[in-house]
Amino acid sequence: MVFVFGVILFALGITVSIALHEAGHMWTARATGMKVRRFFVGFGPKVFSFRRGETEYGLKAIPAGGFCDIAGMTAIDELAPDEIDRAMYRQKTWKRLVVMMGGIGMNFVLGFVLIFTLAVGWGLPNLNPPAGAMVGEMQCVPPTQNDDLTFPECSGPSPAFQAGIRQGDVIVSVNGTETPEFTDVVAATQPLSGTATFVVERDGAELTFPVQVQQVQRWVSDGTETGRRSATVGAVGVSMERFLPTQYNALAAVPASFAFTGDMFVETAHRLVQMPSKVADLWTSITGGERDAETPISVVGASVIGGQLVERSMWPVFVLLLASLNFFLGIFNLLPLLPLDGGHMAVTIYERIRNFFRNRRGLPNGGPVDYMKLMPVTYVVIVIGGAYMLLTLTADIVNPIQLF
């Protein structure tokens, strides 16, 4: 039941994000004197609606989107007599751009609010930890491991600490074996006994330390999915640096949240650029291959992950995932492709630049762009985007990402 609650809660978060995106368009359109005919959350058959003023508000059966119908968004829209002067395409350039940015801005604001909540409530994680096998806590080495995978108490310094290795050092090799990740350090150390040579990087310099490897009992995988066996392995008493989240008070959280949001913008843009290259990985996961955790997810997949996070009380990750979704929606809508907001903005900017050069030549402003000529390109974008969404949804159903 907790999992189902988490799925519903995350789906509700997505719905609210979309509703606020459309509300951003509606509020800015009204503020700039345009007429908003309809504001609906969802698609498909209408569940209910009501009218307040000149706008009809309502909910549709499929809560996977929404729309804000502004009179005269393009010159091909049919207009009532009272809508002609308030038609969007007849307004000044800055007004049209403000309305198009209204929805995108709402996603960015909501994402920032979620990041601020995370900073104050739980702390902000480090999105850019140093690369490599960085040493964290250095504790004594228990000679045995309990059946429940916990360790009995012990005392004294670890062999690595006695040899001179310190927290923050990056282990680059063990007995000549390179260790780019901490898992490589474990794999290289476990077969050893006696004295081993550890090379670490500290303050830009490489240092070499002879470390006495202790023989201990540990539970290791026996090659099956859940099986394990007891084995004697080598250990030196180092653990991976975990970079725990940093918590802030309300005042300090403001600049920290802005900085964190900037890092998330960069990461989101990077993933957006990678999306076309993930088609092959998605297809592989559908046809029986392993699902790459770096592949895109649909609304369904995100909601399922949200349910898994709530089931394990991982609320900080839940909030971070919802914030990243809002940043993605905002940045994705900036793409200069119709029917996205960025496509309408590109048309508006084109008209302004064209009119500027026409006026320089003594000519009047040109007419609005003929959207009918842009329809073929728009349909191509819709078909490709729809196919990508269907591919992602199928992967989330057939071979979902397993975080745990």
mmCIF file of C-alpha atoms in Angstrom:
data_model
loop_
_atom_site.group_PDB
_atom_site.id
_atom_site.type_symbol
_atom_site.label_atom_id
_atom_site.label_comp_id
_atom_site.label_asym_id
_atom_site.label_seq_id
_atom_site.Cartn_x
_atom_site.Cartn_y
_atom_site.Cartn_z
ATOM 1 C CA MET A 1 0.000 0.000 0.000
ATOM 2 C CA VAL A 2 2.878 2.394 0.724
ATOM 3 C CA PHE A 3 4.245 1.752 -2.776
ATOM 4 C CA VAL A 4 0.857 2.495 -4.363
ATOM 5 C CA PHE A 5 0.571 5.667 -2.279
ATOM 6 C CA GLY A 6 4.011 6.745 -3.530
ATOM 7 C CA VAL A 7 3.062 6.103 -7.168
ATOM 8 C CA ILE A 8 -0.137 8.140 -6.799
ATOM 9 C CA LEU A 9 1.679 10.911 -4.940
ATOM 10 C CA PHE A 10 4.366 11.261 -7.601
ATOM 11 C CA ALA A 11 1.778 11.145 -10.400
ATOM 12 C CA LEU A 12 -0.083 13.905 -8.561
ATOM 13 C CA GLY A 13 3.161 15.877 -8.382
ATOM 14 C CA ILE A 14 3.549 15.557 -12.153
ATOM 15 C CA THR A 15 -0.050 16.670 -12.677
ATOM 16 C CA VAL A 16 0.467 19.715 -10.459
ATOM 17 C CA SER A 17 3.671 20.564 -12.345
ATOM 18 C CA ILE A 18 1.845 20.451 -15.684
ATOM 19 C CA ALA A 19 -1.118 22.400 -14.308
ATOM 20 C CA LEU A 20 1.208 25.128 -13.007
ATOM 21 C CA HIS A 21 2.993 25.235 -16.370
ATOM 22 C CA GLU A 22 -0.306 25.965 -18.111
ATOM 23 C CA ALA A 23 -1.303 28.352 -15.321
ATOM 24 C CA GLY A 24 1.883 30.299 -16.016
ATOM 25 C CA HIS A 25 0.686 30.831 -19.597
ATOM 26 C CA MET A 26 -2.792 31.773 -18.396
ATOM 27 C CA TRP A 27 -1.694 34.273 -15.746
ATOM 28 C CA THR A 28 0.793 36.057 -18.010
ATOM 29 C CA ALA A 29 -1.726 36.141 -20.891
ATOM 30 C CA ARG A 30 -4.305 37.819 -18.684
ATOM 31 C CA ALA A 31 -1.720 40.217 -17.272
ATOM 32 C CA THR A 32 -0.805 41.350 -20.798
ATOM 33 C CA GLY A 33 -4.426 41.835 -21.910
ATOM 34 C CA MET A 34 -5.052 38.615 -23.844
ATOM 35 C CA LYS A 35 -8.160 36.448 -23.610
ATOM 36 C CA VAL A 36 -7.897 32.943 -22.148
ATOM 37 C CA ARG A 37 -10.759 30.835 -23.427
ATOM 38 C CA ARG A 38 -10.067 27.513 -21.695
ATOM 39 C CA PHE A 39 -7.786 26.064 -19.036
ATOM 40 C CA PHE A 40 -7.848 22.263 -18.759
ATOM 41 C CA VAL A 41 -5.726 19.706 -16.958
ATOM 42 C CA GLY A 42 -5.442 16.406 -18.839
ATOM 43 C CA PHE A 43 -6.489 15.180 -22.269
ATOM 44 C CA GLY A 44 -9.243 13.019 -23.683
ATOM 45 C CA PRO A 45 -12.905 13.028 -22.619
ATOM 46 C CA LYS A 46 -14.018 15.857 -20.359
ATOM 47 C CA VAL A 47 -14.732 14.839 -16.752
ATOM 48 C CA PHE A 48 -16.139 18.182 -15.640
ATOM 49 C CA SER A 49 -15.791 21.892 -16.274
ATOM 50 C CA PHE A 50 -17.077 25.210 -15.001
ATOM 51 C CA ARG A 51 -16.915 28.775 -16.242
ATOM 52 C CA ARG A 52 -15.591 31.718 -14.306
ATOM 53 C CA GLY A 53 -15.559 35.018 -16.122
ATOM 54 C CA GLU A 54 -14.534 34.507 -19.740
ATOM 55 C CA THR A 55 -12.546 31.297 -19.065
ATOM 56 C CA GLU A 56 -13.744 27.700 -18.897
ATOM 57 C CA TYR A 57 -11.847 25.562 -16.368
ATOM 58 C CA GLY A 58 -11.958 21.782 -16.394
ATOM 59 C CA LEU A 59 -10.454 18.338 -15.934
ATOM 60 C CA LYS A 60 -10.085 15.664 -18.601
ATOM 61 C CA ALA A 61 -9.894 11.918 -18.162
ATOM 62 C CA ILE A 62 -6.188 11.402 -18.926
ATOM 63 C CA PRO A 63 -4.096 13.457 -16.447
ATOM 64 C CA ALA A 64 -0.948 13.306 -18.588
ATOM 65 C CA GLY A 65 -0.831 16.895 -19.766
ATOM 66 C CA GLY A 66 -2.975 19.968 -20.109
ATOM 67 C CA PHE A 67 -3.566 23.036 -22.221
ATOM 68 C CA CYS A 68 -4.325 26.731 -22.033
ATOM 69 C CA ASP A 69 -6.370 28.022 -24.982
ATOM 70 C CA ILE A 70 -5.436 31.661 -25.614
ATOM 71 C CA ALA A 71 -7.435 33.443 -28.296
ATOM 72 C CA GLY A 72 -5.425 33.967 -31.486
ATOM 73 C CA MET A 73 -2.279 32.062 -30.567
ATOM 74 C CA THR A 74 -1.711 31.930 -34.338
ATOM 75 C CA ALA A 75 -3.208 33.825 -37.255
ATOM 76 C CA ILE A 76 -5.103 30.725 -38.408
ATOM 77 C CA ASP A 77 -7.255 30.645 -35.244
ATOM 78 C CA GLU A 78 -10.873 31.596 -35.654
ATOM 79 C CA LEU A 79 -11.701 34.681 -33.614
ATOM 80 C CA ALA A 80 -14.921 36.094 -32.248
ATOM 81 C CA PRO A 81 -15.453 39.828 -32.837
ATOM 82 C CA ASP A 82 -14.494 40.666 -29.231
ATOM 83 C CA GLU A 83 -11.256 38.663 -29.517
ATOM 84 C CA ILE A 84 -9.685 40.374 -32.533
ATOM 85 C CA ASP A 85 -7.895 43.176 -30.669
ATOM 86 C CA ARG A 86 -6.874 40.788 -27.865
ATOM 87 C CA ALA A 87 -5.576 38.033 -30.150
ATOM 88 C CA MET A 88 -2.150 36.854 -29.109
ATOM 89 C CA TYR A 89 -0.557 37.052 -32.562
ATOM 90 C CA ARG A 90 -1.511 40.757 -32.781
ATOM 91 C CA GLN A 91 0.263 41.702 -29.555
ATOM 92 C CA LYS A 92 3.724 43.195 -29.162
ATOM 93 C CA THR A 93 6.692 40.870 -29.314
ATOM 94 C CA TRP A 94 7.610 41.211 -25.645
ATOM 95 C CA LYS A 95 4.089 40.319 -24.551
ATOM 96 C CA ARG A 96 4.035 37.164 -26.669
ATOM 97 C CA LEU A 97 7.440 36.117 -25.353
ATOM 98 C CA VAL A 98 6.382 36.744 -21.752
ATOM 99 C CA VAL A 99 3.339 34.497 -22.218
ATOM 100 C CA MET A 100 5.399 31.720 -23.817
ATOM 101 C CA MET A 101 7.978 31.969 -21.031
ATOM 102 C CA GLY A 102 5.248 32.008 -18.380
ATOM 103 C CA GLY A 103 4.802 28.227 -18.413
ATOM 104 C CA ILE A 104 8.522 27.501 -18.619
ATOM 105 C CA GLY A 105 9.186 29.946 -15.802
ATOM 106 C CA MET A 106 6.610 28.217 -13.585
ATOM 107 C CA ASN A 107 8.472 24.898 -13.990
ATOM 108 C CA PHE A 108 11.745 26.579 -13.078
ATOM 109 C CA VAL A 109 10.187 28.306 -10.056
ATOM 110 C CA LEU A 110 8.562 25.080 -8.851
ATOM 111 C CA GLY A 111 11.832 23.197 -9.310
ATOM 112 C CA PHE A 112 13.678 25.861 -7.303
ATOM 113 C CA VAL A 113 11.083 25.751 -4.504
ATOM 114 C CA LEU A 114 11.528 21.973 -4.291
ATOM 115 C CA ILE A 115 15.322 22.361 -4.171
ATOM 116 C CA PHE A 116 14.989 24.999 -1.436
ATOM 117 C CA THR A 117 12.718 22.638 0.527
ATOM 118 C CA LEU A 118 15.309 19.894 0.101
ATOM 119 C CA ALA A 119 18.120 22.188 1.303
ATOM 120 C CA VAL A 120 16.282 23.196 4.470
ATOM 121 C CA GLY A 121 14.574 19.878 5.231
ATOM 122 C CA TRP A 122 17.189 17.248 4.405
ATOM 123 C CA GLY A 123 20.221 18.874 2.801
ATOM 124 C CA LEU A 124 21.617 19.155 -0.717
ATOM 125 C CA PRO A 125 23.706 16.306 -2.126
ATOM 126 C CA ASN A 126 26.975 16.877 -3.935
ATOM 127 C CA LEU A 127 26.213 16.568 -7.656
ATOM 128 C CA ASN A 128 29.895 16.800 -8.594
ATOM 129 C CA PRO A 129 31.906 14.585 -6.216
ATOM 130 C CA PRO A 130 35.592 14.175 -7.058
ATOM 131 C CA ALA A 131 36.275 11.324 -9.442
ATOM 132 C CA GLY A 132 38.178 8.260 -8.321
ATOM 133 C CA ALA A 133 38.421 6.035 -5.262
ATOM 134 C CA MET A 134 38.391 8.659 -2.512
ATOM 135 C CA VAL A 135 38.967 7.409 1.029
ATOM 136 C CA GLY A 136 36.271 8.138 3.607
ATOM 137 C CA GLU A 137 36.135 6.798 7.149
ATOM 138 C CA MET A 138 39.084 4.716 8.310
ATOM 139 C CA GLN A 139 38.139 2.303 11.067
ATOM 140 C CA CYS A 140 39.459 -0.837 12.680
ATOM 141 C CA VAL A 141 39.099 -4.107 10.750
ATOM 142 C CA PRO A 142 36.723 -6.618 12.427
ATOM 143 C CA PRO A 143 38.077 -10.166 11.985
ATOM 144 C CA THR A 144 34.594 -11.542 11.194
ATOM 145 C CA GLN A 145 31.282 -10.467 9.688
ATOM 146 C CA ASN A 146 27.887 -11.356 11.179
ATOM 147 C CA ASP A 147 25.313 -13.410 9.281
ATOM 148 C CA ASP A 148 23.133 -10.318 8.859
ATOM 149 C CA LEU A 149 26.119 -8.585 7.152
ATOM 150 C CA THR A 150 26.757 -6.274 10.120
ATOM 151 C CA PHE A 151 30.118 -6.182 11.901
ATOM 152 C CA PRO A 152 31.021 -6.872 15.540
ATOM 153 C CA GLU A 153 32.633 -4.085 17.509
ATOM 154 C CA CYS A 154 36.383 -3.610 17.339
ATOM 155 C CA SER A 155 38.938 -1.007 18.340
ATOM 156 C CA GLY A 156 42.235 0.411 17.210
ATOM 157 C CA PRO A 157 43.443 2.127 14.017
ATOM 158 C CA SER A 158 43.049 0.578 10.595
ATOM 159 C CA PRO A 159 46.096 -0.867 8.778
ATOM 160 C CA ALA A 160 45.740 1.815 6.089
ATOM 161 C CA PHE A 161 45.775 4.601 8.685
ATOM 162 C CA GLN A 162 48.828 3.095 10.394
ATOM 163 C CA ALA A 163 50.597 3.057 7.033
ATOM 164 C CA GLY A 164 49.928 6.786 6.491
ATOM 165 C CA ILE A 165 46.833 6.891 4.268
ATOM 166 C CA ARG A 166 44.340 9.593 5.316
ATOM 167 C CA GLN A 167 40.693 10.490 4.652
ATOM 168 C CA GLY A 168 40.417 12.442 1.406
ATOM 169 C CA ASP A 169 43.260 10.563 -0.308
ATOM 170 C CA VAL A 170 42.397 9.059 -3.699
ATOM 171 C CA ILE A 171 43.712 5.514 -4.145
ATOM 172 C CA VAL A 172 45.044 5.216 -7.700
ATOM 173 C CA SER A 173 46.535 1.697 -7.555
ATOM 174 C CA VAL A 174 46.911 -1.375 -5.319
ATOM 175 C CA ASN A 175 49.994 -3.549 -5.898
ATOM 176 C CA GLY A 176 50.275 -2.167 -9.434
ATOM 177 C CA THR A 177 46.574 -2.656 -10.290
ATOM 178 C CA GLU A 178 44.902 0.640 -11.245
ATOM 179 C CA THR A 179 41.811 1.499 -9.213
ATOM 180 C CA PRO A 180 39.666 4.113 -10.996
ATOM 181 C CA GLU A 181 36.685 3.345 -8.726
ATOM 182 C CA PHE A 182 36.411 2.273 -5.106
ATOM 183 C CA THR A 183 34.984 -1.094 -6.151
ATOM 184 C CA ASP A 184 38.306 -1.668 -7.920
ATOM 185 C CA VAL A 185 40.122 -1.060 -4.618
ATOM 186 C CA VAL A 186 38.018 -3.758 -2.933
ATOM 187 C CA ALA A 187 38.516 -6.202 -5.813
ATOM 188 C CA ALA A 188 42.289 -5.636 -5.842
ATOM 189 C CA THR A 189 42.674 -5.886 -2.038
ATOM 190 C CA GLN A 190 40.590 -8.952 -1.208
ATOM 191 C CA PRO A 191 42.927 -11.525 -2.841
ATOM 192 C CA LEU A 192 46.016 -10.073 -1.088
ATOM 193 C CA SER A 193 47.890 -10.965 2.094
ATOM 194 C CA GLY A 194 51.032 -9.633 3.733
ATOM 195 C CA THR A 195 52.297 -6.202 2.690
ATOM 196 C CA ALA A 196 50.744 -4.462 -0.337
ATOM 197 C CA THR A 197 51.746 -1.247 -2.083
ATOM 198 C CA PHE A 198 49.043 1.448 -2.135
ATOM 199 C CA VAL A 199 49.585 4.523 -4.307
ATOM 200 C CA VAL A 200 47.402 7.514 -3.418
ATOM 201 C CA GLU A 201 46.959 11.018 -4.768
ATOM 202 C CA ARG A 202 47.073 13.816 -2.186
ATOM 203 C CA ASP A 203 47.136 17.544 -3.004
ATOM 204 C CA GLY A 204 48.171 16.828 -6.587
ATOM 205 C CA ALA A 205 51.083 14.563 -5.662
ATOM 206 C CA GLU A 206 51.309 10.763 -5.703
ATOM 207 C CA LEU A 207 52.435 9.042 -2.507
ATOM 208 C CA THR A 208 53.274 5.367 -1.990
ATOM 209 C CA PHE A 209 52.489 3.479 1.228
ATOM 210 C CA PRO A 210 53.250 -0.153 2.212
ATOM 211 C CA VAL A 211 50.069 -1.416 3.925
ATOM 212 C CA GLN A 212 49.804 -4.599 5.987
ATOM 213 C CA VAL A 213 46.762 -6.490 4.652
ATOM 214 C CA GLN A 214 44.747 -8.321 7.310
ATOM 215 C CA GLN A 215 43.084 -11.669 6.627
ATOM 216 C CA VAL A 216 39.431 -11.568 7.697
ATOM 217 C CA GLN A 217 36.201 -13.536 7.278
ATOM 218 C CA ARG A 218 33.613 -11.911 5.038
ATOM 219 C CA TRP A 219 30.418 -12.925 3.236
ATOM 220 C CA VAL A 220 30.959 -12.693 -0.519
ATOM 221 C CA SER A 221 28.738 -13.382 -3.501
ATOM 222 C CA ASP A 222 28.785 -16.946 -4.810
ATOM 223 C CA GLY A 223 27.767 -15.859 -8.306
ATOM 224 C CA THR A 224 24.021 -16.326 -7.925
ATOM 225 C CA GLU A 225 21.476 -13.508 -7.627
ATOM 226 C CA THR A 226 20.979 -13.757 -3.862
ATOM 227 C CA GLY A 227 23.462 -16.392 -2.716
ATOM 228 C CA ARG A 228 26.611 -15.787 -0.689
ATOM 229 C CA ARG A 229 29.372 -17.774 0.982
ATOM 230 C CA SER A 230 31.864 -17.203 3.741
ATOM 231 C CA ALA A 231 35.421 -16.560 2.561
ATOM 232 C CA THR A 232 38.788 -15.373 3.857
ATOM 233 C CA VAL A 233 39.759 -12.123 2.167
ATOM 234 C CA GLY A 234 42.152 -9.247 2.596
ATOM 235 C CA ALA A 235 41.126 -5.945 4.200
ATOM 236 C CA VAL A 236 42.945 -2.726 5.129
ATOM 237 C CA GLY A 237 40.195 -0.681 6.866
ATOM 238 C CA VAL A 238 39.216 1.984 4.334
ATOM 239 C CA SER A 239 35.720 2.931 3.170
ATOM 240 C CA MET A 240 34.426 5.071 0.326
ATOM 241 C CA GLU A 241 33.887 8.792 0.886
ATOM 242 C CA ARG A 242 30.103 9.192 0.844
ATOM 243 C CA PHE A 243 29.664 12.995 0.591
ATOM 244 C CA LEU A 244 26.695 13.331 2.917
ATOM 245 C CA PRO A 245 24.120 16.040 2.076
ATOM 246 C CA THR A 246 24.725 19.528 3.451
ATOM 247 C CA GLN A 247 21.766 21.022 5.334
ATOM 248 C CA TYR A 248 21.161 24.799 5.413
ATOM 249 C CA ASN A 249 19.080 27.270 7.368
ATOM 250 C CA ALA A 250 16.432 29.229 5.458
ATOM 251 C CA LEU A 251 18.752 32.185 4.761
ATOM 252 C CA ALA A 252 21.804 30.215 3.664
ATOM 253 C CA ALA A 253 19.600 27.871 1.608
ATOM 254 C CA VAL A 254 18.776 30.618 -0.923
ATOM 255 C CA PRO A 255 22.239 31.007 -2.534
ATOM 256 C CA ALA A 256 22.944 27.297 -2.075
ATOM 257 C CA SER A 257 19.708 26.423 -3.875
ATOM 258 C CA PHE A 258 20.540 28.784 -6.755
ATOM 259 C CA ALA A 259 23.971 27.186 -7.129
ATOM 260 C CA PHE A 260 22.503 23.677 -6.959
ATOM 261 C CA THR A 261 19.825 24.628 -9.494
ATOM 262 C CA GLY A 262 22.542 25.836 -11.867
ATOM 263 C CA ASP A 263 24.298 22.467 -11.597
ATOM 264 C CA MET A 264 21.004 20.690 -12.266
ATOM 265 C CA PHE A 265 20.400 22.862 -15.345
ATOM 266 C CA VAL A 266 23.747 21.768 -16.761
ATOM 267 C CA GLU A 267 23.049 18.103 -15.966
ATOM 268 C CA THR A 268 19.526 18.282 -17.423
ATOM 269 C CA ALA A 269 20.735 19.933 -20.633
ATOM 270 C CA HIS A 270 23.413 17.250 -20.956
ATOM 271 C CA ARG A 271 20.823 14.472 -20.630
ATOM 272 C CA LEU A 272 18.561 16.217 -23.138
ATOM 273 C CA VAL A 273 21.374 16.247 -25.690
ATOM 274 C CA GLN A 274 21.932 12.531 -25.060
ATOM 275 C CA MET A 275 18.281 11.563 -25.640
ATOM 276 C CA PRO A 276 18.592 10.714 -29.371
ATOM 277 C CA SER A 277 21.530 8.402 -28.662
ATOM 278 C CA LYS A 278 19.458 6.460 -26.105
ATOM 279 C CA VAL A 279 17.023 5.081 -28.696
ATOM 280 C CA ALA A 280 19.176 1.999 -29.281
ATOM 281 C CA ASP A 281 19.489 1.365 -25.528
ATOM 282 C CA LEU A 282 15.711 1.635 -25.078
ATOM 283 C CA TRP A 283 15.120 -0.791 -27.946
ATOM 284 C CA THR A 284 17.652 -3.218 -26.486
ATOM 285 C CA SER A 285 15.852 -3.159 -23.126
ATOM 286 C CA ILE A 286 12.518 -3.888 -24.837
ATOM 287 C CA THR A 287 13.897 -6.789 -26.861
ATOM 288 C CA GLY A 288 15.372 -8.651 -23.903
ATOM 289 C CA GLY A 289 18.570 -6.786 -23.075
ATOM 290 C CA GLU A 290 19.517 -5.179 -19.788
ATOM 291 C CA ARG A 291 17.869 -1.825 -19.015
ATOM 292 C CA ASP A 292 20.446 0.921 -18.734
ATOM 293 C CA ALA A 293 19.724 3.071 -15.676
ATOM 294 C CA GLU A 294 20.761 6.131 -17.718
ATOM 295 C CA THR A 295 17.959 5.707 -20.283
ATOM 296 C CA PRO A 296 15.025 8.158 -20.221
ATOM 297 C CA ILE A 297 11.852 7.270 -18.337
ATOM 298 C CA SER A 298 8.199 8.046 -19.028
ATOM 299 C CA VAL A 299 5.647 9.510 -16.635
ATOM 300 C CA VAL A 300 4.727 5.926 -15.726
ATOM 301 C CA GLY A 301 8.343 4.958 -15.053
ATOM 302 C CA ALA A 302 8.952 8.091 -12.968
ATOM 303 C CA SER A 303 5.823 7.397 -10.904
ATOM 304 C CA VAL A 304 6.911 3.803 -10.264
ATOM 305 C CA ILE A 305 10.326 5.007 -9.108
ATOM 306 C CA GLY A 306 8.547 7.556 -6.921
ATOM 307 C CA GLY A 307 6.579 4.695 -5.367
ATOM 308 C CA GLN A 308 9.770 2.746 -4.687
ATOM 309 C CA LEU A 309 11.331 5.787 -3.012
ATOM 310 C CA VAL A 310 8.322 6.399 -0.758
ATOM 311 C CA GLU A 311 8.223 2.695 0.120
ATOM 312 C CA ARG A 312 11.760 3.046 1.466
ATOM 313 C CA SER A 313 11.127 6.476 3.062
ATOM 314 C CA MET A 314 13.664 8.093 0.696
ATOM 315 C CA TRP A 315 11.836 11.430 0.652
ATOM 316 C CA PRO A 316 14.888 13.564 -0.264
ATOM 317 C CA VAL A 317 15.386 11.566 -3.474
ATOM 318 C CA PHE A 318 11.627 11.778 -4.157
ATOM 319 C CA VAL A 319 11.752 15.583 -3.926
ATOM 320 C CA LEU A 320 14.929 15.738 -6.033
ATOM 321 C CA LEU A 321 13.364 13.549 -8.750
ATOM 322 C CA LEU A 322 10.273 15.772 -8.924
ATOM 323 C CA ALA A 323 12.459 18.888 -9.095
ATOM 324 C CA SER A 324 14.561 17.401 -11.913
ATOM 325 C CA LEU A 325 11.356 16.581 -13.810
ATOM 326 C CA ASN A 326 10.300 20.241 -13.635
ATOM 327 C CA PHE A 327 13.688 21.414 -14.856
ATOM 328 C CA PHE A 328 13.484 18.927 -17.719
ATOM 329 C CA LEU A 329 9.985 20.117 -18.705
ATOM 330 C CA GLY A 330 11.157 23.714 -18.681
ATOM 331 C CA ILE A 331 14.345 23.164 -20.682
ATOM 332 C CA PHE A 332 12.632 20.772 -23.114
ATOM 333 C CA ASN A 333 9.960 23.387 -23.875
ATOM 334 C CA LEU A 334 12.700 25.878 -24.771
ATOM 335 C CA LEU A 335 13.612 23.842 -27.853
ATOM 336 C CA PRO A 336 12.794 25.940 -30.964
ATOM 337 C CA LEU A 337 10.439 23.336 -32.385
ATOM 338 C CA LEU A 338 6.691 23.573 -32.926
ATOM 339 C CA PRO A 339 4.398 22.814 -31.167
ATOM 340 C CA LEU A 340 6.658 23.466 -28.129
ATOM 341 C CA ASP A 341 6.719 26.880 -26.458
ATOM 342 C CA GLY A 342 10.211 27.392 -27.855
ATOM 343 C CA GLY A 343 8.858 26.931 -31.384
ATOM 344 C CA HIS A 344 6.287 29.710 -30.883
ATOM 345 C CA MET A 345 9.007 31.895 -29.394
ATOM 346 C CA ALA A 346 11.236 31.269 -32.424
ATOM 347 C CA VAL A 347 8.421 32.335 -34.769
ATOM 348 C CA THR A 348 7.805 35.489 -32.708
ATOM 349 C CA ILE A 349 11.495 36.415 -32.705
ATOM 350 C CA TYR A 350 11.726 35.763 -36.445
ATOM 351 C CA GLU A 351 8.803 38.117 -37.100
ATOM 352 C CA ARG A 352 10.443 40.824 -35.000
ATOM 353 C CA ILE A 353 13.809 40.534 -36.765
ATOM 354 C CA ARG A 354 12.108 40.448 -40.184
ATOM 355 C CA ASN A 355 10.070 43.564 -39.383
ATOM 356 C CA PHE A 356 13.180 45.342 -38.107
ATOM 357 C CA PHE A 357 14.922 44.947 -41.468
ATOM 358 C CA ARG A 358 11.733 45.777 -43.370
ATOM 359 C CA ASN A 359 11.387 49.005 -41.395
ATOM 360 C CA ARG A 360 15.052 49.833 -42.073
ATOM 361 C CA ARG A 361 14.207 49.654 -45.797
ATOM 362 C CA GLY A 362 11.155 51.862 -45.343
ATOM 363 C CA LEU A 363 8.674 49.002 -45.634
ATOM 364 C CA PRO A 364 5.760 48.320 -43.264
ATOM 365 C CA ASN A 365 5.666 45.321 -40.984
ATOM 366 C CA GLY A 366 5.055 42.028 -42.694
ATOM 367 C CA GLY A 367 2.083 39.834 -41.930
ATOM 368 C CA PRO A 368 2.121 37.061 -39.341
ATOM 369 C CA VAL A 369 3.952 33.845 -40.213
ATOM 370 C CA ASP A 370 1.739 31.390 -42.093
ATOM 371 C CA TYR A 371 1.502 28.471 -39.660
ATOM 372 C CA MET A 372 -0.071 26.314 -42.364
ATOM 373 C CA LYS A 373 3.303 26.233 -44.116
ATOM 374 C CA LEU A 374 4.917 25.094 -40.872
ATOM 375 C CA MET A 375 2.402 22.293 -40.298
ATOM 376 C CA PRO A 376 4.424 19.570 -42.106
ATOM 377 C CA VAL A 377 7.437 20.235 -39.870
ATOM 378 C CA THR A 378 5.179 20.378 -36.811
ATOM 379 C CA TYR A 379 3.650 17.010 -37.673
ATOM 380 C CA VAL A 380 7.125 15.499 -38.058
ATOM 381 C CA VAL A 381 8.079 16.740 -34.583
ATOM 382 C CA ILE A 382 4.811 15.376 -33.137
ATOM 383 C CA VAL A 383 5.284 11.967 -34.760
ATOM 384 C CA ILE A 384 8.927 11.644 -33.696
ATOM 385 C CA GLY A 385 8.172 12.878 -30.184
ATOM 386 C CA GLY A 386 5.171 10.579 -29.873
ATOM 387 C CA ALA A 387 7.184 7.584 -31.072
ATOM 388 C CA TYR A 388 9.931 8.349 -28.543
ATOM 389 C CA MET A 389 7.387 8.632 -25.730
ATOM 390 C CA LEU A 390 5.797 5.325 -26.789
ATOM 391 C CA LEU A 391 9.210 3.645 -26.888
ATOM 392 C CA THR A 392 10.043 4.935 -23.400
ATOM 393 C CA LEU A 393 6.651 3.914 -22.026
ATOM 394 C CA THR A 394 7.021 0.414 -23.480
ATOM 395 C CA ALA A 395 10.469 0.059 -21.904
ATOM 396 C CA ASP A 396 9.074 1.156 -18.534
ATOM 397 C CA ILE A 397 6.375 -1.503 -18.750
ATOM 398 C CA VAL A 398 8.384 -4.376 -20.263
ATOM 399 C CA ASN A 399 11.722 -3.776 -18.549
ATOM 400 C CA PRO A 400 11.492 -1.019 -15.915
ATOM 401 C CA ILE A 401 14.544 0.510 -14.263
ATOM 402 C CA GLN A 402 15.267 -1.287 -10.984
ATOM 403 C CA LEU A 403 16.820 1.032 -8.428
ATOM 404 C CA PHE A 404 16.815 -1.504 -5.601
#
